[in-house]
Coordinates of C-alpha atoms in Angstrom, one line a residue:
X130 CA 96.9 89.8 91.8
X131 CA 100.0 91.4 90.3
X132 CA 100.9 95.0 90.2
X133 CA 100.8 96.7 86.7
X134 CA 100.9 100.0 84.9
X135 CA 97.8 101.3 83.2
X136 CA 97.4 104.2 80.8
X137 CA 94.6 106.7 80.3
X138 CA 94.3 107.4 76.6
X139 CA 92.2 110.5 77.3
X140 CA 95.3 112.1 79.0
X141 CA 98.1 110.7 76.8
X142 CA 99.5 113.1 74.2
X143 CA 101.7 110.6 72.4
X144 CA 104.9 112.5 73.3
X145 CA 107.0 109.3 73.7
X146 CA 108.6 110.7 76.9
X147 CA 107.7 107.4 78.7
X148 CA 109.7 105.4 76.1
X149 CA 112.7 107.6 76.4
X150 CA 112.7 107.5 80.2
X151 CA 112.3 103.7 80.2
X152 CA 115.2 103.2 77.7
X153 CA 117.6 105.5 79.6
X154 CA 116.7 104.1 83.0
X155 CA 117.4 100.6 81.9
X156 CA 120.6 101.6 80.0
X157 CA 122.0 103.3 83.2
X158 CA 121.4 100.0 85.1
X159 CA 123.3 97.9 82.6
X160 CA 120.2 96.4 81.0
X161 CA 119.0 96.4 77.4
X162 CA 118.3 100.0 76.4
X163 CA 115.2 99.1 74.3
X164 CA 112.1 100.6 75.8
X165 CA 109.7 98.2 77.5
X166 CA 106.6 100.0 76.3
X167 CA 105.5 101.4 72.9
X168 CA 103.2 104.3 72.3
X169 CA 100.3 103.2 70.0
X170 CA 98.1 105.6 68.1
X171 CA 94.8 105.6 66.2
X172 CA 93.0 108.6 64.7
X173 CA 91.8 110.0 68.0
X174 CA 93.8 108.5 70.9
X175 CA 97.3 107.4 71.9
X176 CA 98.5 105.3 74.8
X177 CA 101.5 103.2 75.6
X178 CA 101.2 99.4 75.3
X179 CA 103.1 97.4 77.9
X180 CA 103.2 94.2 79.8
X181 CA 99.9 93.4 81.7
X182 CA 101.8 91.4 84.4
X183 CA 99.3 88.5 83.8
X184 CA 98.4 86.2 86.7
X185 CA 98.8 83.1 84.5
X186 CA 101.8 84.7 82.6
X187 CA 101.9 82.7 79.3
X188 CA 105.4 84.0 78.7
X189 CA 106.7 82.5 81.9
X190 CA 104.9 79.1 81.2
X191 CA 106.7 78.6 77.9
X192 CA 110.2 79.9 78.9
X193 CA 112.5 76.8 78.7
X194 CA 115.1 78.2 81.0
X195 CA 112.8 79.8 83.7
X196 CA 114.2 83.3 82.8
X197 CA 110.7 84.7 83.5
X198 CA 109.3 84.4 87.0
X199 CA 106.9 86.1 89.4
X200 CA 108.8 88.3 91.9
X201 CA 107.2 90.8 94.3
X202 CA 103.8 90.8 92.5
X203 CA 105.2 91.2 89.0
X204 CA 106.4 89.1 86.2
X205 CA 110.2 89.6 85.9
X206 CA 112.5 88.6 83.1
X207 CA 116.2 87.8 83.8
X208 CA 118.1 89.0 80.7
X209 CA 121.2 87.0 81.7
X210 CA 119.3 83.7 81.4
X211 CA 117.5 84.5 78.1
X212 CA 118.6 82.1 75.3
X213 CA 116.9 84.0 72.5
X214 CA 114.3 81.3 71.7
X215 CA 111.6 84.0 71.4
X216 CA 108.9 81.7 72.7
X217 CA 107.8 84.3 75.2
X218 CA 107.1 86.8 72.5
X219 CA 105.0 84.3 70.6
X220 CA 103.1 83.3 73.7
X221 CA 102.3 86.9 74.9
X222 CA 98.7 87.7 73.9
X223 CA 99.3 91.4 74.1
X224 CA 102.5 91.7 72.0
X225 CA 104.3 93.2 75.1
X226 CA 107.5 91.2 74.7
X227 CA 110.1 92.8 72.4
X228 CA 113.6 91.8 71.5
X229 CA 116.7 93.9 71.9
X230 CA 120.1 93.3 70.4
X231 CA 123.3 92.8 72.4
X232 CA 126.9 93.0 71.1
X233 CA 130.0 92.4 73.2
X234 CA 131.0 95.7 74.7
X235 CA 134.7 95.5 73.8
X236 CA 134.1 95.0 70.1
X237 CA 133.1 98.0 67.9
X238 CA 130.1 97.4 65.7
X239 CA 132.1 97.7 62.4
X240 CA 135.5 96.4 63.3
X241 CA 137.3 94.3 60.6
X242 CA 140.7 92.5 60.6
X243 CA 142.8 91.0 57.9
X244 CA 141.7 87.6 59.3
X245 CA 138.0 88.2 59.0
X246 CA 136.0 89.5 56.1
X247 CA 133.7 92.5 56.4
X248 CA 130.3 91.6 58.0
X249 CA 127.4 91.5 55.5
X250 CA 125.0 94.4 55.7
X251 CA 122.0 93.9 58.0
X252 CA 119.1 92.3 56.2
X253 CA 115.8 94.2 55.8
X254 CA 113.5 93.9 58.8
X255 CA 110.8 91.3 58.5
X256 CA 109.5 90.8 62.0
X257 CA 110.9 90.7 65.5
X258 CA 110.6 86.9 65.4
X259 CA 112.4 86.3 62.1
X260 CA 115.0 89.1 62.1
X261 CA 118.6 88.1 62.7
X262 CA 121.8 90.2 62.6
X263 CA 125.2 88.5 62.5
X264 CA 127.0 88.9 65.9
X265 CA 123.9 90.3 67.7
X266 CA 122.2 88.2 70.4
X267 CA 118.5 88.8 70.6
X268 CA 117.4 89.3 74.2
X269 CA 113.8 89.4 75.3
X270 CA 112.7 92.6 77.1
X271 CA 109.4 93.4 78.8
X272 CA 108.2 95.8 81.5
X273 CA 109.8 95.0 84.8
X274 CA 108.2 97.9 86.7
X275 CA 111.7 99.3 87.2
X276 CA 112.1 96.9 90.1
X277 CA 115.7 98.2 90.7
X278 CA 114.5 101.8 91.3
X279 CA 113.0 102.6 94.7
X280 CA 111.0 105.4 93.2
X281 CA 109.1 103.0 90.9
X282 CA 108.5 102.9 87.2
X283 CA 110.3 105.7 85.3
X284 CA 107.5 106.0 82.8
X285 CA 105.0 106.8 85.5
X286 CA 107.3 109.4 87.1
X287 CA 108.2 111.2 83.8
X288 CA 104.8 111.3 82.0
X289 CA 104.0 115.0 81.6
X290 CA 100.3 114.5 81.7
X291 CA 100.2 111.8 84.5
X292 CA 98.4 109.4 82.1
X293 CA 100.3 106.4 83.5
X294 CA 99.6 104.9 86.9
X295 CA 101.0 102.0 88.9
X296 CA 98.1 99.9 90.1
X297 CA 98.4 97.5 93.1
X298 CA 96.2 95.2 95.0
X299 CA 94.7 98.0 97.2
X300 CA 93.7 100.0 94.1
X301 CA 92.0 96.9 92.6
X302 CA 90.1 96.2 95.8
X303 CA 88.9 99.8 96.0
X304 CA 87.8 99.7 92.4
X305 CA 85.9 96.4 92.9
X306 CA 84.2 97.7 96.0
X307 CA 83.1 100.9 94.2
X308 CA 81.8 98.8 91.3
X309 CA 79.8 96.6 93.6
X310 CA 78.4 99.7 95.3
X311 CA 77.4 101.2 92.0
X312 CA 75.8 98.0 90.9
X313 CA 73.9 97.6 94.2
X314 CA 72.6 101.2 94.0
X315 CA 71.5 100.7 90.4
X316 CA 69.7 97.4 91.3
X317 CA 68.0 99.1 94.3
X318 CA 66.9 102.0 92.0
X319 CA 65.5 99.6 89.5
X320 CA 63.7 97.7 92.2
X321 CA 62.1 100.9 93.7
X322 CA 61.1 102.1 90.2
X323 CA 59.5 98.7 89.5
X324 CA 57.6 98.8 92.9
X325 CA 56.3 102.3 92.3
X326 CA 55.1 101.3 88.8
X327 CA 53.3 98.3 90.3
X328 CA 51.7 100.5 93.0
X329 CA 50.4 102.9 90.3
X330 CA 48.8 100.0 88.4
X331 CA 47.2 98.5 91.6

């Protein structure tokens, strides 16, 4: 079982602090600055959507260059190996893989020379899978549980309402045990009720 982050929509206030913390933490470590989670809202609730760290990891299965692998109980993506094929985003059933743009650092975004014409304006956004901007390499980004930070995921640490939590194997084992106990108690209660009803009829 992999480790993953879960969100409690009853505590989330939709402040986007988790997105900002994620973006800044990754930027400071030289990775794509795009947030690895996205706060989703409906009429009553909000909660961030992020990678589920799937056991079977469809994104890893379709990656042609093995840029996505299981490391330390999580599905990690190596941005340096990504070839911008976007297959991982298509394969992800939760829409948890996004694409960030990357330009060479030494070249300003709007630089022009007498030898090169001005770059055309960026086209209107259609979808993350169809958009293309000249000179920008699309790199897949997904939650990596801030593997480089010994303090754990930045989103979990910075959430002002503690609506995010990192779940590991021990948490899952405890939850399963509790569920079994509740089920057993319910079954025993139903059995004793049935027996008492049968005694009254006899």
